[in-house]
């Protein structure tokens, strides 16, 4: 199988991913050789809750929204998989159905490893077991951190922390400002934080008054990262 064709930026996003970059060169090369590139438009469905797991994916560009359906039938965003992030391995390990829905957010490029190739990678590289264990330990820690934030920190601090994370993953420097490239509605932000859209809107207006951000119709712009960090620690 030939190495997948990625743009230079997409290749860098994969290779510089915090998890992938720590793998041995042999394992990285083998994963790339067994992957194929999938380019998708905004809103393309990837995974349905309850479906059988058939693929392991890495985000090379764009974002993947992980969501669920509430008891009232409303789609609720839980998180976004950013460039450099791999997902889908848990269901391939335990053989159980997918636990959440996933779709693309914006134009997205994925590296996709099919289930048989994933199994072959595990058989050829014992290192991959330990690497995936570390990856899932990190996910668990992040989940507990999120629960702690929801229960101990005010919304203002949680929102500032979320904006800093988005700026780190999707920030684009423009004339001394940091524009968050991921287009999120205030409802999307509210769902990530477990809050109402109205409360998030109020806090964003407060951040604007403090000179930390500027709210544009389809984007958020960070004007003072230090100010956001100060708010995040309140």
PDB file of C-alpha atoms in Angstrom:
ATOM      1  CA  UNK A   1       0.000   0.000   0.000  1.00  0.00           C
ATOM      2  CA  UNK A   2       1.393   3.419  -0.928  1.00  0.00           C
ATOM      3  CA  UNK A   3       1.839   6.237   1.544  1.00  0.00           C
ATOM      4  CA  UNK A   4      -1.306   8.444   1.522  1.00  0.00           C
ATOM      5  CA  UNK A   5      -1.130  11.775  -0.251  1.00  0.00           C
ATOM      6  CA  UNK A   6      -1.543  14.618   2.232  1.00  0.00           C
ATOM      7  CA  UNK A   7      -0.812  18.286   1.795  1.00  0.00           C
ATOM      8  CA  UNK A   8       2.258  19.578   3.626  1.00  0.00           C
ATOM      9  CA  UNK A   9       0.052  21.198   6.284  1.00  0.00           C
ATOM     10  CA  UNK A  10      -2.008  18.029   6.756  1.00  0.00           C
ATOM     11  CA  UNK A  11       1.115  15.889   7.043  1.00  0.00           C
ATOM     12  CA  UNK A  12       2.564  18.267   9.639  1.00  0.00           C
ATOM     13  CA  UNK A  13      -0.680  18.187  11.641  1.00  0.00           C
ATOM     14  CA  UNK A  14      -0.475  14.400  11.844  1.00  0.00           C
ATOM     15  CA  UNK A  15       3.256  14.152  12.500  1.00  0.00           C
ATOM     16  CA  UNK A  16       3.235  16.944  15.115  1.00  0.00           C
ATOM     17  CA  UNK A  17       0.270  15.523  16.994  1.00  0.00           C
ATOM     18  CA  UNK A  18       1.200  15.076  20.658  1.00  0.00           C
ATOM     19  CA  UNK A  19       0.456  11.327  20.629  1.00  0.00           C
ATOM     20  CA  UNK A  20       1.679  10.387  17.146  1.00  0.00           C
ATOM     21  CA  UNK A  21       4.977  12.264  17.515  1.00  0.00           C
ATOM     22  CA  UNK A  22       6.005  10.043  20.448  1.00  0.00           C
ATOM     23  CA  UNK A  23       5.737   6.801  18.453  1.00  0.00           C
ATOM     24  CA  UNK A  24       8.809   5.118  17.018  1.00  0.00           C
ATOM     25  CA  UNK A  25       9.649   5.978  13.384  1.00  0.00           C
ATOM     26  CA  UNK A  26       8.894   2.392  12.340  1.00  0.00           C
ATOM     27  CA  UNK A  27       5.406   2.465  13.857  1.00  0.00           C
ATOM     28  CA  UNK A  28       4.642   5.921  12.460  1.00  0.00           C
ATOM     29  CA  UNK A  29       5.653   4.808   8.983  1.00  0.00           C
ATOM     30  CA  UNK A  30       3.589   1.613   9.224  1.00  0.00           C
ATOM     31  CA  UNK A  31       0.479   3.536  10.319  1.00  0.00           C
ATOM     32  CA  UNK A  32       0.859   5.938   7.401  1.00  0.00           C
ATOM     33  CA  UNK A  33       1.408   3.090   4.943  1.00  0.00           C
ATOM     34  CA  UNK A  34      -1.805   1.381   6.085  1.00  0.00           C
ATOM     35  CA  UNK A  35      -3.885   4.566   6.023  1.00  0.00           C
ATOM     36  CA  UNK A  36      -5.924   6.105   3.260  1.00  0.00           C
ATOM     37  CA  UNK A  37      -6.942   9.741   2.928  1.00  0.00           C
ATOM     38  CA  UNK A  38     -10.582  10.759   3.148  1.00  0.00           C
ATOM     39  CA  UNK A  39     -11.572  14.359   2.414  1.00  0.00           C
ATOM     40  CA  UNK A  40     -15.065  15.338   3.495  1.00  0.00           C
ATOM     41  CA  UNK A  41     -17.313  18.426   3.401  1.00  0.00           C
ATOM     42  CA  UNK A  42     -18.835  20.110   6.430  1.00  0.00           C
ATOM     43  CA  UNK A  43     -21.474  18.061   8.216  1.00  0.00           C
ATOM     44  CA  UNK A  44     -20.569  14.694   6.711  1.00  0.00           C
ATOM     45  CA  UNK A  45     -21.640  11.819   9.022  1.00  0.00           C
ATOM     46  CA  UNK A  46     -18.789   9.559  10.108  1.00  0.00           C
ATOM     47  CA  UNK A  47     -20.071   7.374  12.910  1.00  0.00           C
ATOM     48  CA  UNK A  48     -23.530   6.573  14.257  1.00  0.00           C
ATOM     49  CA  UNK A  49     -24.133   5.557  17.856  1.00  0.00           C
ATOM     50  CA  UNK A  50     -24.726   1.820  18.046  1.00  0.00           C
ATOM     51  CA  UNK A  51     -22.923   1.058  14.778  1.00  0.00           C
ATOM     52  CA  UNK A  52     -20.157  -1.519  14.497  1.00  0.00           C
ATOM     53  CA  UNK A  53     -16.617  -0.174  14.690  1.00  0.00           C
ATOM     54  CA  UNK A  54     -14.776  -0.602  11.383  1.00  0.00           C
ATOM     55  CA  UNK A  55     -12.197   2.220  11.299  1.00  0.00           C
ATOM     56  CA  UNK A  56      -9.582   4.098  13.311  1.00  0.00           C
ATOM     57  CA  UNK A  57      -9.108   7.713  12.275  1.00  0.00           C
ATOM     58  CA  UNK A  58      -6.669  10.580  12.653  1.00  0.00           C
ATOM     59  CA  UNK A  59      -7.701  14.180  11.961  1.00  0.00           C
ATOM     60  CA  UNK A  60      -5.334  15.819   9.478  1.00  0.00           C
ATOM     61  CA  UNK A  61      -7.366  18.991   8.890  1.00  0.00           C
ATOM     62  CA  UNK A  62     -10.625  20.489  10.121  1.00  0.00           C
ATOM     63  CA  UNK A  63     -12.464  18.976  13.076  1.00  0.00           C
ATOM     64  CA  UNK A  64     -14.732  16.100  14.046  1.00  0.00           C
ATOM     65  CA  UNK A  65     -17.675  16.810  16.302  1.00  0.00           C
ATOM     66  CA  UNK A  66     -18.490  14.097  18.838  1.00  0.00           C
ATOM     67  CA  UNK A  67     -22.107  14.320  19.953  1.00  0.00           C
ATOM     68  CA  UNK A  68     -25.067  12.532  21.469  1.00  0.00           C
ATOM     69  CA  UNK A  69     -28.839  12.888  21.458  1.00  0.00           C
ATOM     70  CA  UNK A  70     -30.543  14.158  24.617  1.00  0.00           C
ATOM     71  CA  UNK A  71     -33.723  12.661  26.063  1.00  0.00           C
ATOM     72  CA  UNK A  72     -35.584  15.511  24.396  1.00  0.00           C
ATOM     73  CA  UNK A  73     -34.210  14.528  20.986  1.00  0.00           C
ATOM     74  CA  UNK A  74     -31.715  17.401  20.736  1.00  0.00           C
ATOM     75  CA  UNK A  75     -28.199  16.859  19.400  1.00  0.00           C
ATOM     76  CA  UNK A  76     -25.669  17.834  22.059  1.00  0.00           C
ATOM     77  CA  UNK A  77     -21.993  18.464  21.269  1.00  0.00           C
ATOM     78  CA  UNK A  78     -19.607  16.787  23.728  1.00  0.00           C
ATOM     79  CA  UNK A  79     -16.215  17.635  22.234  1.00  0.00           C
ATOM     80  CA  UNK A  80     -14.274  18.234  19.031  1.00  0.00           C
ATOM     81  CA  UNK A  81     -11.403  16.130  17.735  1.00  0.00           C
ATOM     82  CA  UNK A  82      -8.817  18.584  16.435  1.00  0.00           C
ATOM     83  CA  UNK A  83      -5.980  18.099  13.918  1.00  0.00           C
ATOM     84  CA  UNK A  84      -3.472  15.576  15.225  1.00  0.00           C
ATOM     85  CA  UNK A  85      -6.063  13.700  17.295  1.00  0.00           C
ATOM     86  CA  UNK A  86      -6.836  10.001  16.706  1.00  0.00           C
ATOM     87  CA  UNK A  87     -10.177   8.432  17.608  1.00  0.00           C
ATOM     88  CA  UNK A  88     -12.190   5.246  17.200  1.00  0.00           C
ATOM     89  CA  UNK A  89      -9.759   2.816  18.838  1.00  0.00           C
ATOM     90  CA  UNK A  90     -11.854   2.024  21.940  1.00  0.00           C
ATOM     91  CA  UNK A  91     -14.653   0.267  20.061  1.00  0.00           C
ATOM     92  CA  UNK A  92     -12.103  -1.590  17.946  1.00  0.00           C
ATOM     93  CA  UNK A  93     -10.517  -2.897  21.153  1.00  0.00           C
ATOM     94  CA  UNK A  94     -13.607  -4.048  23.062  1.00  0.00           C
ATOM     95  CA  UNK A  95     -15.723  -5.019  20.049  1.00  0.00           C
ATOM     96  CA  UNK A  96     -18.749  -3.113  21.368  1.00  0.00           C
ATOM     97  CA  UNK A  97     -20.844  -0.669  19.297  1.00  0.00           C
ATOM     98  CA  UNK A  98     -19.898   2.985  18.896  1.00  0.00           C
ATOM     99  CA  UNK A  99     -20.967   5.040  21.898  1.00  0.00           C
ATOM    100  CA  UNK A 100     -21.512   8.427  20.196  1.00  0.00           C
ATOM    101  CA  UNK A 101     -22.255  10.082  16.889  1.00  0.00           C
ATOM    102  CA  UNK A 102     -19.486  11.811  14.934  1.00  0.00           C
ATOM    103  CA  UNK A 103     -19.605  14.185  11.974  1.00  0.00           C
ATOM    104  CA  UNK A 104     -17.250  16.662  10.338  1.00  0.00           C
ATOM    105  CA  UNK A 105     -17.177  20.307  11.394  1.00  0.00           C
ATOM    106  CA  UNK A 106     -15.979  22.299   8.429  1.00  0.00           C
ATOM    107  CA  UNK A 107     -14.074  20.768   5.519  1.00  0.00           C
ATOM    108  CA  UNK A 108     -12.120  17.918   7.059  1.00  0.00           C
ATOM    109  CA  UNK A 109      -9.338  15.539   6.046  1.00  0.00           C
ATOM    110  CA  UNK A 110      -8.974  12.206   7.826  1.00  0.00           C
ATOM    111  CA  UNK A 111      -6.404   9.445   7.789  1.00  0.00           C
ATOM    112  CA  UNK A 112      -8.391   6.224   8.004  1.00  0.00           C
ATOM    113  CA  UNK A 113      -7.094   2.810   9.080  1.00  0.00           C
ATOM    114  CA  UNK A 114      -9.488  -0.057   8.442  1.00  0.00           C
ATOM    115  CA  UNK A 115     -10.151  -2.612  11.172  1.00  0.00           C
ATOM    116  CA  UNK A 116      -8.079  -5.455   9.612  1.00  0.00           C
ATOM    117  CA  UNK A 117      -5.108  -3.111   9.222  1.00  0.00           C
ATOM    118  CA  UNK A 118      -5.545  -1.869  12.789  1.00  0.00           C
ATOM    119  CA  UNK A 119      -5.388  -5.476  14.002  1.00  0.00           C
ATOM    120  CA  UNK A 120      -2.309  -6.096  11.896  1.00  0.00           C
ATOM    121  CA  UNK A 121      -0.612  -3.017  13.367  1.00  0.00           C
ATOM    122  CA  UNK A 122      -1.269  -4.337  16.866  1.00  0.00           C
ATOM    123  CA  UNK A 123       0.144  -7.732  15.901  1.00  0.00           C
ATOM    124  CA  UNK A 124       3.302  -6.245  14.389  1.00  0.00           C
ATOM    125  CA  UNK A 125       3.952  -3.497  16.960  1.00  0.00           C
ATOM    126  CA  UNK A 126       3.643  -4.336  20.658  1.00  0.00           C
ATOM    127  CA  UNK A 127       4.526  -0.677  21.198  1.00  0.00           C
ATOM    128  CA  UNK A 128       1.100   0.317  19.886  1.00  0.00           C
ATOM    129  CA  UNK A 129      -0.680  -1.341  22.838  1.00  0.00           C
ATOM    130  CA  UNK A 130       1.242   0.765  25.343  1.00  0.00           C
ATOM    131  CA  UNK A 131       0.845   3.912  23.233  1.00  0.00           C
ATOM    132  CA  UNK A 132      -2.930   3.477  23.021  1.00  0.00           C
ATOM    133  CA  UNK A 133      -3.070   2.767  26.751  1.00  0.00           C
ATOM    134  CA  UNK A 134      -1.303   6.084  27.389  1.00  0.00           C
ATOM    135  CA  UNK A 135      -3.697   7.799  24.984  1.00  0.00           C
ATOM    136  CA  UNK A 136      -6.744   6.480  26.801  1.00  0.00           C
ATOM    137  CA  UNK A 137      -5.264   7.345  30.193  1.00  0.00           C
ATOM    138  CA  UNK A 138      -4.941  10.923  28.955  1.00  0.00           C
ATOM    139  CA  UNK A 139      -8.547  10.899  27.760  1.00  0.00           C
ATOM    140  CA  UNK A 140      -9.650   9.676  31.190  1.00  0.00           C
ATOM    141  CA  UNK A 141      -7.668  12.394  32.955  1.00  0.00           C
ATOM    142  CA  UNK A 142      -9.161  15.053  30.694  1.00  0.00           C
ATOM    143  CA  UNK A 143     -12.636  13.712  31.383  1.00  0.00           C
ATOM    144  CA  UNK A 144     -12.103  13.920  35.161  1.00  0.00           C
ATOM    145  CA  UNK A 145     -10.628  17.416  34.762  1.00  0.00           C
ATOM    146  CA  UNK A 146     -13.762  18.429  32.873  1.00  0.00           C
ATOM    147  CA  UNK A 147     -16.040  17.026  35.593  1.00  0.00           C
ATOM    148  CA  UNK A 148     -14.005  18.861  38.218  1.00  0.00           C
ATOM    149  CA  UNK A 149     -14.243  22.142  36.298  1.00  0.00           C
ATOM    150  CA  UNK A 150     -18.011  21.822  35.865  1.00  0.00           C
ATOM    151  CA  UNK A 151     -18.496  21.233  39.577  1.00  0.00           C
ATOM    152  CA  UNK A 152     -15.919  23.613  41.063  1.00  0.00           C
ATOM    153  CA  UNK A 153     -15.234  26.488  38.658  1.00  0.00           C
ATOM    154  CA  UNK A 154     -17.557  29.347  37.670  1.00  0.00           C
ATOM    155  CA  UNK A 155     -18.710  29.544  34.068  1.00  0.00           C
ATOM    156  CA  UNK A 156     -16.531  32.608  33.448  1.00  0.00           C
ATOM    157  CA  UNK A 157     -13.349  30.664  34.232  1.00  0.00           C
ATOM    158  CA  UNK A 158     -14.458  27.576  32.281  1.00  0.00           C
ATOM    159  CA  UNK A 159     -15.289  29.656  29.221  1.00  0.00           C
ATOM    160  CA  UNK A 160     -11.910  31.403  29.334  1.00  0.00           C
ATOM    161  CA  UNK A 161     -10.150  28.031  29.573  1.00  0.00           C
ATOM    162  CA  UNK A 162     -12.157  26.707  26.616  1.00  0.00           C
ATOM    163  CA  UNK A 163     -11.279  29.724  24.492  1.00  0.00           C
ATOM    164  CA  UNK A 164      -7.592  29.286  25.321  1.00  0.00           C
ATOM    165  CA  UNK A 165      -7.778  25.638  24.230  1.00  0.00           C
ATOM    166  CA  UNK A 166      -9.501  26.602  20.976  1.00  0.00           C
ATOM    167  CA  UNK A 167      -6.923  29.328  20.364  1.00  0.00           C
ATOM    168  CA  UNK A 168      -4.095  26.839  20.883  1.00  0.00           C
ATOM    169  CA  UNK A 169      -5.596  24.318  18.460  1.00  0.00           C
ATOM    170  CA  UNK A 170      -7.143  26.603  15.846  1.00  0.00           C
ATOM    171  CA  UNK A 171      -5.581  30.024  16.394  1.00  0.00           C
ATOM    172  CA  UNK A 172      -4.408  31.957  13.333  1.00  0.00           C
ATOM    173  CA  UNK A 173      -2.171  34.992  13.945  1.00  0.00           C
ATOM    174  CA  UNK A 174      -3.373  38.074  12.097  1.00  0.00           C
ATOM    175  CA  UNK A 175      -1.817  41.459  12.799  1.00  0.00           C
ATOM    176  CA  UNK A 176      -1.141  40.816  16.452  1.00  0.00           C
ATOM    177  CA  UNK A 177      -4.555  39.217  16.989  1.00  0.00           C
ATOM    178  CA  UNK A 178      -5.340  35.518  17.299  1.00  0.00           C
ATOM    179  CA  UNK A 179      -8.367  34.508  15.273  1.00  0.00           C
ATOM    180  CA  UNK A 180      -9.950  31.176  16.260  1.00  0.00           C
ATOM    181  CA  UNK A 181     -10.312  29.356  12.952  1.00  0.00           C
ATOM    182  CA  UNK A 182     -12.932  26.869  14.169  1.00  0.00           C
ATOM    183  CA  UNK A 183     -16.366  28.333  13.500  1.00  0.00           C
ATOM    184  CA  UNK A 184     -18.522  27.763  16.573  1.00  0.00           C
ATOM    185  CA  UNK A 185     -21.951  29.154  17.346  1.00  0.00           C
ATOM    186  CA  UNK A 186     -22.557  30.305  20.896  1.00  0.00           C
ATOM    187  CA  UNK A 187     -24.880  27.316  21.276  1.00  0.00           C
ATOM    188  CA  UNK A 188     -21.945  25.021  20.457  1.00  0.00           C
ATOM    189  CA  UNK A 189     -19.802  26.701  23.113  1.00  0.00           C
ATOM    190  CA  UNK A 190     -22.655  26.436  25.612  1.00  0.00           C
ATOM    191  CA  UNK A 191     -22.981  22.703  25.007  1.00  0.00           C
ATOM    192  CA  UNK A 192     -19.252  22.152  25.509  1.00  0.00           C
ATOM    193  CA  UNK A 193     -19.493  23.936  28.862  1.00  0.00           C
ATOM    194  CA  UNK A 194     -22.801  22.505  30.054  1.00  0.00           C
ATOM    195  CA  UNK A 195     -24.368  25.979  30.210  1.00  0.00           C
ATOM    196  CA  UNK A 196     -27.125  27.950  28.492  1.00  0.00           C
ATOM    197  CA  UNK A 197     -26.466  30.005  25.372  1.00  0.00           C
ATOM    198  CA  UNK A 198     -27.742  33.111  27.153  1.00  0.00           C
ATOM    199  CA  UNK A 199     -25.216  32.780  29.970  1.00  0.00           C
ATOM    200  CA  UNK A 200     -22.350  32.151  27.553  1.00  0.00           C
ATOM    201  CA  UNK A 201     -23.408  35.221  25.560  1.00  0.00           C
ATOM    202  CA  UNK A 202     -23.330  37.339  28.728  1.00  0.00           C
ATOM    203  CA  UNK A 203     -19.851  36.134  29.643  1.00  0.00           C
ATOM    204  CA  UNK A 204     -18.510  36.745  26.119  1.00  0.00           C
ATOM    205  CA  UNK A 205     -19.792  40.301  26.275  1.00  0.00           C
ATOM    206  CA  UNK A 206     -17.994  40.677  29.593  1.00  0.00           C
ATOM    207  CA  UNK A 207     -14.758  39.402  28.015  1.00  0.00           C
ATOM    208  CA  UNK A 208     -15.193  41.997  25.253  1.00  0.00           C
ATOM    209  CA  UNK A 209     -15.596  44.794  27.785  1.00  0.00           C
ATOM    210  CA  UNK A 210     -12.380  43.680  29.464  1.00  0.00           C
ATOM    211  CA  UNK A 211     -10.550  43.773  26.125  1.00  0.00           C
ATOM    212  CA  UNK A 212      -9.785  40.045  26.107  1.00  0.00           C
ATOM    213  CA  UNK A 213     -11.666  39.087  22.928  1.00  0.00           C
ATOM    214  CA  UNK A 214     -13.724  40.424  20.037  1.00  0.00           C
ATOM    215  CA  UNK A 215     -16.893  38.620  19.006  1.00  0.00           C
ATOM    216  CA  UNK A 216     -17.464  38.559  15.242  1.00  0.00           C
ATOM    217  CA  UNK A 217     -20.518  37.097  13.453  1.00  0.00           C
ATOM    218  CA  UNK A 218     -18.794  33.775  12.666  1.00  0.00           C
ATOM    219  CA  UNK A 219     -15.522  33.910  14.634  1.00  0.00           C
ATOM    220  CA  UNK A 220     -13.979  34.770  17.969  1.00  0.00           C
ATOM    221  CA  UNK A 221     -10.765  36.796  18.039  1.00  0.00           C
ATOM    222  CA  UNK A 222      -8.408  36.713  21.022  1.00  0.00           C
ATOM    223  CA  UNK A 223      -7.013  40.189  21.657  1.00  0.00           C
ATOM    224  CA  UNK A 224      -5.232  39.563  24.969  1.00  0.00           C
ATOM    225  CA  UNK A 225      -4.289  35.978  25.783  1.00  0.00           C
ATOM    226  CA  UNK A 226      -2.841  37.070  29.128  1.00  0.00           C
ATOM    227  CA  UNK A 227      -6.198  38.583  30.100  1.00  0.00           C
ATOM    228  CA  UNK A 228      -7.966  35.327  29.223  1.00  0.00           C
ATOM    229  CA  UNK A 229      -5.443  33.376  31.332  1.00  0.00           C
ATOM    230  CA  UNK A 230      -6.126  35.729  34.237  1.00  0.00           C
ATOM    231  CA  UNK A 231      -9.893  35.186  33.912  1.00  0.00           C
ATOM    232  CA  UNK A 232      -9.376  31.406  33.696  1.00  0.00           C
ATOM    233  CA  UNK A 233      -7.745  31.407  37.125  1.00  0.00           C
ATOM    234  CA  UNK A 234     -10.453  33.422  38.879  1.00  0.00           C
TER     235      UNK A 234
END
